[in-house]
PDB file of C-alpha atoms in Angstrom:
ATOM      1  CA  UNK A   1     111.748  75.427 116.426  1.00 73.00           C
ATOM      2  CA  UNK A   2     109.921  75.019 113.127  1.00 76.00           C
ATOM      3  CA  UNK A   3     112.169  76.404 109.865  1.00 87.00           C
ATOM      4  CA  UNK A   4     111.295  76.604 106.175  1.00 91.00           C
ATOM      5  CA  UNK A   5     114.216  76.997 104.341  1.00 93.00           C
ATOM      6  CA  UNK A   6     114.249  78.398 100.476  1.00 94.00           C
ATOM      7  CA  UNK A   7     117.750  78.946  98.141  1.00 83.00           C
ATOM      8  CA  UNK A   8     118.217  82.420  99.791  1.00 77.00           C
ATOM      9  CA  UNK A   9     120.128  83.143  96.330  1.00 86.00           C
ATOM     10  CA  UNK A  10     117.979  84.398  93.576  1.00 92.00           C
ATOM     11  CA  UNK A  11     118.009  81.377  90.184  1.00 95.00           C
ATOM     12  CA  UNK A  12     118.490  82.628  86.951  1.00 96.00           C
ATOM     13  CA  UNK A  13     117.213  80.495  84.048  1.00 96.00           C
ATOM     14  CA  UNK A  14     117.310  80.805  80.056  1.00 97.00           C
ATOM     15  CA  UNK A  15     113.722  81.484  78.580  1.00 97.00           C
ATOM     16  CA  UNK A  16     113.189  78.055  77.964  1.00 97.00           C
ATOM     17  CA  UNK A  17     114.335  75.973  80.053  1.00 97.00           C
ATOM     18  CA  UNK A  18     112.636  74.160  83.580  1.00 97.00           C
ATOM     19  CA  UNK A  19     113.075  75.994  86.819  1.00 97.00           C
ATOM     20  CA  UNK A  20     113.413  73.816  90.167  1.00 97.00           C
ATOM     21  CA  UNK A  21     113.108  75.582  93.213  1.00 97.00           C
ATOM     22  CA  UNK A  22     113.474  73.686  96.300  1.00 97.00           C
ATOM     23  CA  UNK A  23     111.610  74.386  99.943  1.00 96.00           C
ATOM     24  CA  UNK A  24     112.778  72.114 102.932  1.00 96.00           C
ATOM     25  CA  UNK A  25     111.509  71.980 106.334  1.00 93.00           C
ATOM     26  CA  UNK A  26     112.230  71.047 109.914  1.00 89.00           C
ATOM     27  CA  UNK A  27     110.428  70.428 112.721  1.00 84.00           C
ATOM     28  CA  UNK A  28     107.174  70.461 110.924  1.00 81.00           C
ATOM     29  CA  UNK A  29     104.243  67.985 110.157  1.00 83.00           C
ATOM     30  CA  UNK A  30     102.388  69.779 107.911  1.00 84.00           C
ATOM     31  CA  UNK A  31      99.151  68.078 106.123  1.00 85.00           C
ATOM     32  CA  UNK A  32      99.840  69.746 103.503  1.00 91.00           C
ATOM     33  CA  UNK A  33     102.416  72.833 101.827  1.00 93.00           C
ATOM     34  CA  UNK A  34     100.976  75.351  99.445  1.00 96.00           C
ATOM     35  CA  UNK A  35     103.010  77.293  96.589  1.00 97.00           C
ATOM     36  CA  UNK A  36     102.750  80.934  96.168  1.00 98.00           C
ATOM     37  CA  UNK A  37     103.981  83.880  93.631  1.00 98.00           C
ATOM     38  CA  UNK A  38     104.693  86.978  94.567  1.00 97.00           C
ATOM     39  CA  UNK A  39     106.122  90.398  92.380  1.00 96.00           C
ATOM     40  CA  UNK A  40     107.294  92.968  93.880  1.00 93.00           C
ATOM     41  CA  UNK A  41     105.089  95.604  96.184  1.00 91.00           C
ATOM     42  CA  UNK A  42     102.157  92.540  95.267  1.00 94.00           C
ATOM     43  CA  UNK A  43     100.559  90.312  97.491  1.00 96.00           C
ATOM     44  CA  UNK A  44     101.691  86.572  96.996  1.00 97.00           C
ATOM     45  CA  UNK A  45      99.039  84.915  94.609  1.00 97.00           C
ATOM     46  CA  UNK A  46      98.215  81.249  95.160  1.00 97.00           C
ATOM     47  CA  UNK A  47      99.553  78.669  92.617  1.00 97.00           C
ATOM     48  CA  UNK A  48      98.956  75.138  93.813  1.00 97.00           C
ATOM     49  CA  UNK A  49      98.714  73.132  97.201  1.00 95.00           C
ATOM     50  CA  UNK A  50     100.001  69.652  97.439  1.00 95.00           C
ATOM     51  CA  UNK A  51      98.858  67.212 100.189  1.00 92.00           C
ATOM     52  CA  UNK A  52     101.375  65.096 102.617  1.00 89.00           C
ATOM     53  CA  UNK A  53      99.255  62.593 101.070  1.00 91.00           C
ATOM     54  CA  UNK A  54     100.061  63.435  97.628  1.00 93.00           C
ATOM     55  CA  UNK A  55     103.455  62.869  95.578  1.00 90.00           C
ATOM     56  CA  UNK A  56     102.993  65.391  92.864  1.00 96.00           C
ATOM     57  CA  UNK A  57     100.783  67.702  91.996  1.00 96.00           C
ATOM     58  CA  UNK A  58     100.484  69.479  88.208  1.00 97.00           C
ATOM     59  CA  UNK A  59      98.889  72.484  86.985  1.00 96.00           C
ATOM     60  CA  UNK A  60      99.948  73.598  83.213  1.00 96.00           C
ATOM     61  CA  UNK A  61     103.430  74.643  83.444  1.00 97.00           C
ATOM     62  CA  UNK A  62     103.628  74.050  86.726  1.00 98.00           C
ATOM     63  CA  UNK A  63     104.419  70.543  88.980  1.00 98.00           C
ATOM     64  CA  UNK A  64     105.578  70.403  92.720  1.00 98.00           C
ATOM     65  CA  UNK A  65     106.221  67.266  94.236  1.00 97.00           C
ATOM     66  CA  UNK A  66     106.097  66.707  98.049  1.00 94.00           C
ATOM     67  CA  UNK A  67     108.496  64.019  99.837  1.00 92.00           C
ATOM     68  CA  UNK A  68     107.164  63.934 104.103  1.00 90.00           C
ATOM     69  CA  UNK A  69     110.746  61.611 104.416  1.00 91.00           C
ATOM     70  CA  UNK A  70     112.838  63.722 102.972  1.00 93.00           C
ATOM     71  CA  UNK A  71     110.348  66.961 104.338  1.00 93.00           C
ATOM     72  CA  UNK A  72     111.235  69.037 100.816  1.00 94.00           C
ATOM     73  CA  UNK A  73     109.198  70.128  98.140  1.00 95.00           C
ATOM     74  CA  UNK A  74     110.041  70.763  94.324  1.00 97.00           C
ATOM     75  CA  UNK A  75     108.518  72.965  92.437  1.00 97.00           C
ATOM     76  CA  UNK A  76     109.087  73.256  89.128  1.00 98.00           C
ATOM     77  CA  UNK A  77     108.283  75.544  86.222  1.00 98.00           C
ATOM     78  CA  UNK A  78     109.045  73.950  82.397  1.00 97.00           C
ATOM     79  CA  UNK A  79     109.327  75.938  79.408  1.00 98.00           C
ATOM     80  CA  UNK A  80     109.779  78.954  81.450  1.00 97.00           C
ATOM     81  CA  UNK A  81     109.041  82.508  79.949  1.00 97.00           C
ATOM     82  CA  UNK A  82     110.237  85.951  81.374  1.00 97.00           C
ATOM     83  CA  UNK A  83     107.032  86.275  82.530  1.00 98.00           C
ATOM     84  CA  UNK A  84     107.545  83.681  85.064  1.00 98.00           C
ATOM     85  CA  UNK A  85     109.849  85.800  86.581  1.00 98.00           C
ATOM     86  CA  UNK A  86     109.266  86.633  90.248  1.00 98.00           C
ATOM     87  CA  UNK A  87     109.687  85.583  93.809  1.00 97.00           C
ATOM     88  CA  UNK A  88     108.581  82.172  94.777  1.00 98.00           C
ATOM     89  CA  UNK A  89     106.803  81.553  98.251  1.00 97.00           C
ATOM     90  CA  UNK A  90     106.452  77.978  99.529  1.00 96.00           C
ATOM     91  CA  UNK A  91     103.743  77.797 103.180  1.00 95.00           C
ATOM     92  CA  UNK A  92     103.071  75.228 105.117  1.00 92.00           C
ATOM     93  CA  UNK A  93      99.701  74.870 107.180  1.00 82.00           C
ATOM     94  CA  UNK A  94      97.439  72.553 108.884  1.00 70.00           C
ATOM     95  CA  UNK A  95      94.804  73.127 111.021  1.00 64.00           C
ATOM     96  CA  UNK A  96      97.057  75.966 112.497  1.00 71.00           C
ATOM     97  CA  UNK A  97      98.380  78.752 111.168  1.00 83.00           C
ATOM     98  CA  UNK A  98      99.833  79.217 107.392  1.00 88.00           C
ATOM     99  CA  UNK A  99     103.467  79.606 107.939  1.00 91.00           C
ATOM    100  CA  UNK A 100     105.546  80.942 104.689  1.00 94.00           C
ATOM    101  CA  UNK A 101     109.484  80.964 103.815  1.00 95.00           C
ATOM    102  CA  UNK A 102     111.618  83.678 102.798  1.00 95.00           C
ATOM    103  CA  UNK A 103     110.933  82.710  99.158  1.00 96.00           C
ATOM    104  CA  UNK A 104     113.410  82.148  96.155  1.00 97.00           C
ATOM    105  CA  UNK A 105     113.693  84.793  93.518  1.00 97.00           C
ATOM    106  CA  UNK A 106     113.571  83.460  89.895  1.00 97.00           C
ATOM    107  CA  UNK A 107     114.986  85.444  86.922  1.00 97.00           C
ATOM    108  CA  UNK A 108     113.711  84.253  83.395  1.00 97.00           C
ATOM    109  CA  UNK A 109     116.028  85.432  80.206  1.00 97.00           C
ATOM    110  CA  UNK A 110     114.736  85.940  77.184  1.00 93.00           C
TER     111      UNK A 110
ATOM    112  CA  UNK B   1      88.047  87.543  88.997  1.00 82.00           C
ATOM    113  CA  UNK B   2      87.178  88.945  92.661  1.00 87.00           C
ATOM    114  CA  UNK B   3      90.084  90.121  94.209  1.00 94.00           C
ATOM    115  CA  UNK B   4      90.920  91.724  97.720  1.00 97.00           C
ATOM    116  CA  UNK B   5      90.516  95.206  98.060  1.00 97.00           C
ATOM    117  CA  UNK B   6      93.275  97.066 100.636  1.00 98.00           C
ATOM    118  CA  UNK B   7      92.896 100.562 101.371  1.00 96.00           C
ATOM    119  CA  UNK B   8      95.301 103.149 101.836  1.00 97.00           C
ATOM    120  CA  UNK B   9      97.739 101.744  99.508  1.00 97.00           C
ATOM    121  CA  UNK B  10     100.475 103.751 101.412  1.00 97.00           C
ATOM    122  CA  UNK B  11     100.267 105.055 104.684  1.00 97.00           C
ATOM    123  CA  UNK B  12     102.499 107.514 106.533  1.00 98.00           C
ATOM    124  CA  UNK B  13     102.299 108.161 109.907  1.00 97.00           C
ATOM    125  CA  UNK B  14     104.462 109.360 112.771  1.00 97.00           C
ATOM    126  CA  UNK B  15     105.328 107.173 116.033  1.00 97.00           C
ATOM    127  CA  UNK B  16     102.970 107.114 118.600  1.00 97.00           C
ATOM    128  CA  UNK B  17     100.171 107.300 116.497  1.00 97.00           C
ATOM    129  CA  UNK B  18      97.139 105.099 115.422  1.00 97.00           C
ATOM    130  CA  UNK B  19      96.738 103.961 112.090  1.00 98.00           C
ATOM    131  CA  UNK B  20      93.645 101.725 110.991  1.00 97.00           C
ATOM    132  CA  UNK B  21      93.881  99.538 107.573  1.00 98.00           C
ATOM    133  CA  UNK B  22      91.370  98.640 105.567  1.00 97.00           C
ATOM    134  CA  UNK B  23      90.503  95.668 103.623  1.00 97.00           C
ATOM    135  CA  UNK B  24      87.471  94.373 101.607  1.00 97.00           C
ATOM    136  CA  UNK B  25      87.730  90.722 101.603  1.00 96.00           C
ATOM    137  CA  UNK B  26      85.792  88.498  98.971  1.00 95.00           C
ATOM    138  CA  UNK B  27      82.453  88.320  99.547  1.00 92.00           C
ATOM    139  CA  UNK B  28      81.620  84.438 100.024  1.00 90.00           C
ATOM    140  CA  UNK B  29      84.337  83.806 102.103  1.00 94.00           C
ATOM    141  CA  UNK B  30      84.459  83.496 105.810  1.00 92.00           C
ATOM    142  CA  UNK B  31      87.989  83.496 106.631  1.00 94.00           C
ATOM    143  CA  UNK B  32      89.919  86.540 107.078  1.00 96.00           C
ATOM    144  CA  UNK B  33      93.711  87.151 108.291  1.00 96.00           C
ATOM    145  CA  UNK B  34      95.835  90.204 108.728  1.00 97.00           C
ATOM    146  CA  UNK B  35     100.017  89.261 107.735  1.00 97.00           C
ATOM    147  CA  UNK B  36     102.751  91.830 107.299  1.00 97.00           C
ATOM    148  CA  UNK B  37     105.983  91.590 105.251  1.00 97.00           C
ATOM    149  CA  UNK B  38     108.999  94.211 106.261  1.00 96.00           C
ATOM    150  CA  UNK B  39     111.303  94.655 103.793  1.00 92.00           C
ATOM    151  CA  UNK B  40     113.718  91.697 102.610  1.00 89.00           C
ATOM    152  CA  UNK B  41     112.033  89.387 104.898  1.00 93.00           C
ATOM    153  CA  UNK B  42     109.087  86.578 104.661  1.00 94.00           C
ATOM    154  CA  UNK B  43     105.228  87.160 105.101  1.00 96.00           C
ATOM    155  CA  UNK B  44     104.374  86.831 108.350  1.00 96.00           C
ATOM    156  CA  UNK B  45     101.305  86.067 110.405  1.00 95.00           C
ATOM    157  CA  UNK B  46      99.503  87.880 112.003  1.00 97.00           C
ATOM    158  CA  UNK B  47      95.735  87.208 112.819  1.00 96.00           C
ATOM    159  CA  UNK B  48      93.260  85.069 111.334  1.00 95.00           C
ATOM    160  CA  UNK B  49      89.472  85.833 111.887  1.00 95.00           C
ATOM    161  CA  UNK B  50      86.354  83.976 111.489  1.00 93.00           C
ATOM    162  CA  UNK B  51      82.410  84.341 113.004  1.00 90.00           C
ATOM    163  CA  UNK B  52      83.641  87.630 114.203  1.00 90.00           C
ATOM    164  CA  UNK B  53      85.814  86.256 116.549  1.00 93.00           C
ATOM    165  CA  UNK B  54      89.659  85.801 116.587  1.00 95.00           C
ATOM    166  CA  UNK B  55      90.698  82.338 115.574  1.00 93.00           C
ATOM    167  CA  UNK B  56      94.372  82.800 116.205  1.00 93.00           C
ATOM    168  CA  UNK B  57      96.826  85.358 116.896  1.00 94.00           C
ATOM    169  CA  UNK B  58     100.702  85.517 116.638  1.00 94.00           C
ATOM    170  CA  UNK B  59     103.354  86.554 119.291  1.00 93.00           C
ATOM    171  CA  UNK B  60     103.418  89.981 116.990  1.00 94.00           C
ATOM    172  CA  UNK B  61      99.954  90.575 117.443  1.00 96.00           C
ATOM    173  CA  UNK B  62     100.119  91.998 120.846  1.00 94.00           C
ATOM    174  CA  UNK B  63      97.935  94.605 122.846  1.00 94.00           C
ATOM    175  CA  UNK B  64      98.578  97.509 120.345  1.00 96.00           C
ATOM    176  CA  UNK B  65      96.852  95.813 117.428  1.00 97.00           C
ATOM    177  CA  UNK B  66      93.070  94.780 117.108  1.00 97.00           C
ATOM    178  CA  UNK B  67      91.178  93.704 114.249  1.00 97.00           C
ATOM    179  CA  UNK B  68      86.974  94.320 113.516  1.00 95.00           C
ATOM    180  CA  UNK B  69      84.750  93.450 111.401  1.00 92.00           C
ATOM    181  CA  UNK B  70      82.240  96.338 111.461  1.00 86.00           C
ATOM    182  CA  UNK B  71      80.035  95.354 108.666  1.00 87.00           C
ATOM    183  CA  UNK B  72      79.191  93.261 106.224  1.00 78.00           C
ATOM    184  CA  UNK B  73      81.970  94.028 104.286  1.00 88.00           C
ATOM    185  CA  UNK B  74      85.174  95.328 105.154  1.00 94.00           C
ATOM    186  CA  UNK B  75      88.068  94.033 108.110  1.00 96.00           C
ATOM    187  CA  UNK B  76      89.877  96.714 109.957  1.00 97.00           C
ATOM    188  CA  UNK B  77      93.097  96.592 111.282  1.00 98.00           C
ATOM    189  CA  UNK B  78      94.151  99.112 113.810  1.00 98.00           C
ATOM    190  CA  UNK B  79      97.601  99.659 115.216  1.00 97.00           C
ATOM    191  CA  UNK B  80      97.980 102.112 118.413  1.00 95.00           C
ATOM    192  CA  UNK B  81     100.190 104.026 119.327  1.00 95.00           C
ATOM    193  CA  UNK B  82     102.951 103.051 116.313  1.00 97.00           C
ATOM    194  CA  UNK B  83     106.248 102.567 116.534  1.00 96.00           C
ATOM    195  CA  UNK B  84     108.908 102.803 114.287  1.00 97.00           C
ATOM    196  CA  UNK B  85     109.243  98.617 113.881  1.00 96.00           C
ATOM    197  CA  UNK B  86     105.962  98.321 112.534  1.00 97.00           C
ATOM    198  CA  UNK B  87     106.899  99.745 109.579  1.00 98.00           C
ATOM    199  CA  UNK B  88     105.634  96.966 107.188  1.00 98.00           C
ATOM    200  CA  UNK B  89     103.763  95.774 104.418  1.00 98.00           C
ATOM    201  CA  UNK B  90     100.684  94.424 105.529  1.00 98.00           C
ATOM    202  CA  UNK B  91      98.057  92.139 103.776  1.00 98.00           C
ATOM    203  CA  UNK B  92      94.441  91.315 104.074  1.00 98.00           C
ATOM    204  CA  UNK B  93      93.994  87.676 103.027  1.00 97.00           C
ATOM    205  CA  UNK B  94      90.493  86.229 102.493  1.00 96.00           C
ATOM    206  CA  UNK B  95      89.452  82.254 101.746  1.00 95.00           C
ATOM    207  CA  UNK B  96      86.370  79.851 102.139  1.00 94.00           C
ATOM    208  CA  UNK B  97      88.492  77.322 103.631  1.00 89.00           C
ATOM    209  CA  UNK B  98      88.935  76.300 106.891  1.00 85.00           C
ATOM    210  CA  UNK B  99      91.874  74.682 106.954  1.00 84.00           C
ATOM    211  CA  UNK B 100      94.237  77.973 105.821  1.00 87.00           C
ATOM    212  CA  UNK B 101      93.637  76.897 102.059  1.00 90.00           C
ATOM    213  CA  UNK B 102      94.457  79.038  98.924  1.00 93.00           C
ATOM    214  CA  UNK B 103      94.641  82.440 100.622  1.00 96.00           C
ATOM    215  CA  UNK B 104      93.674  85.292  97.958  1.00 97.00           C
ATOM    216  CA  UNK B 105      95.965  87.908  99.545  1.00 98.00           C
ATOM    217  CA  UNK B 106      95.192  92.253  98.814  1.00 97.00           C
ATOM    218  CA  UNK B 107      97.867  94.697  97.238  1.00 97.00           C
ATOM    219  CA  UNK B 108      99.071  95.473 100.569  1.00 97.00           C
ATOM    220  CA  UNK B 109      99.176  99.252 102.281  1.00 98.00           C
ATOM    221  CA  UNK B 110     102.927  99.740 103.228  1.00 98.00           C
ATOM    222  CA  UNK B 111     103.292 101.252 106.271  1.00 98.00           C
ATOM    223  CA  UNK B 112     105.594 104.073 107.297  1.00 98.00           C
ATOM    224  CA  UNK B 113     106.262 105.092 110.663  1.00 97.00           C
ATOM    225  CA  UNK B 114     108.615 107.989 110.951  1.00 96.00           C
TER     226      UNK B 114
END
């Protein structure tokens, strides 16, 4: 059956410093896997999409990278603030259905 | 910014009963869904809609639920008959893309079924 996995275990990070959270997949061809936030009792907001096409993708702070071989995404935050703190949702989607992960919970320092 | 509009933002209700959510999606785009989060877990699926019609529907979205669009405006979810597992966060998602692109999700209504 199809899985997305993401680090179950929340990340804690020094104000500062770049964030790397890491979705994998299985038994999935997606055509393409889309990166959302979410804060608590809040809908998840969009953030970027990255194509199975594409190797990276960048938006300000933000740059995922997408390997279909490996079937894992990066995403990564640099010079991350507090304010970055939250839970991070990676989906992947098609033509079908948008199918999320559990999502990885990032905690920012000052 | 436009956002999605849910309405109630919490909703308690006791088993058995039928409960009806409310959403205002944004208003150029043609794609709606319906997903629900319970607590501690991932967003899940639920519906999508488009052209008044049901495009898809997940193994959870069996005979008790049904979705309408009755105007121009808002997208209705209604649960019969609740039971105490559908106790849930649920979201109204909205986008002008076909393919499940950049969903602009609501605040939710969290659901309570006692």
């Amino acid at each position: 059956s199809q899985k997305i996995e993401q680090n179950s275990e929340a990340l804690n990070i020094q104000e500062g410093k770049t964030a790397t959270l890491t979705c994998n997949y299985t038994n999935y061809s997606p055509a393409y896997l889309q990166w959302y936030r979410q804060d608590p009792g809040r809908g998840p907001v969009f953030l970027l999409l990255i194509r199975e096409n594409e190797k990276e993708k960048r938006k300000e702070r933000l740059k995922v990278t997408f390997d279909t071989t490996l079937k894992q995404s990066l995403f990564h935050i640099t010079a991350s603030q507090p304010a970055d703190s939250a839970t991070y949702l990676c989906a992947l989607g098609g033509y079908s259905t948008l199918t999320f992960g559990k999502g990885t919970m990032l905690l920012v320092s000052p | 910014e436009p956002e999605v509009t849910q309405t109630p933002s919490h909703q308690v209700t006791q088993m058995g009963q039928e409960v009806i959510l409310r959403c205002v999606p944004i208003s150029n785009h043609l794609y709606f869904y319906w997903y629900r989060q319970i607590l501690g877990q991932k967003v899940e699926f639920l519906v999508s809609f488009y052209n008044n019609e049901i495009s898809e529907k997940s193994e959870i979205f069996d005979d008790q639920f049904s979705v309408e669009r009755p105007d121009g405006s808002n997208f209705t979810l209604k649960i019969r008959s609740t039971k105490l597992e559908d106790s849930a966060m649920y979201f109204c998602a909205s986008t002008p893309y076909a393919t499940n692109e950049k969903l602009f999700f609501g605040s939710g209504t969290q659901l309570s079924v006692l």
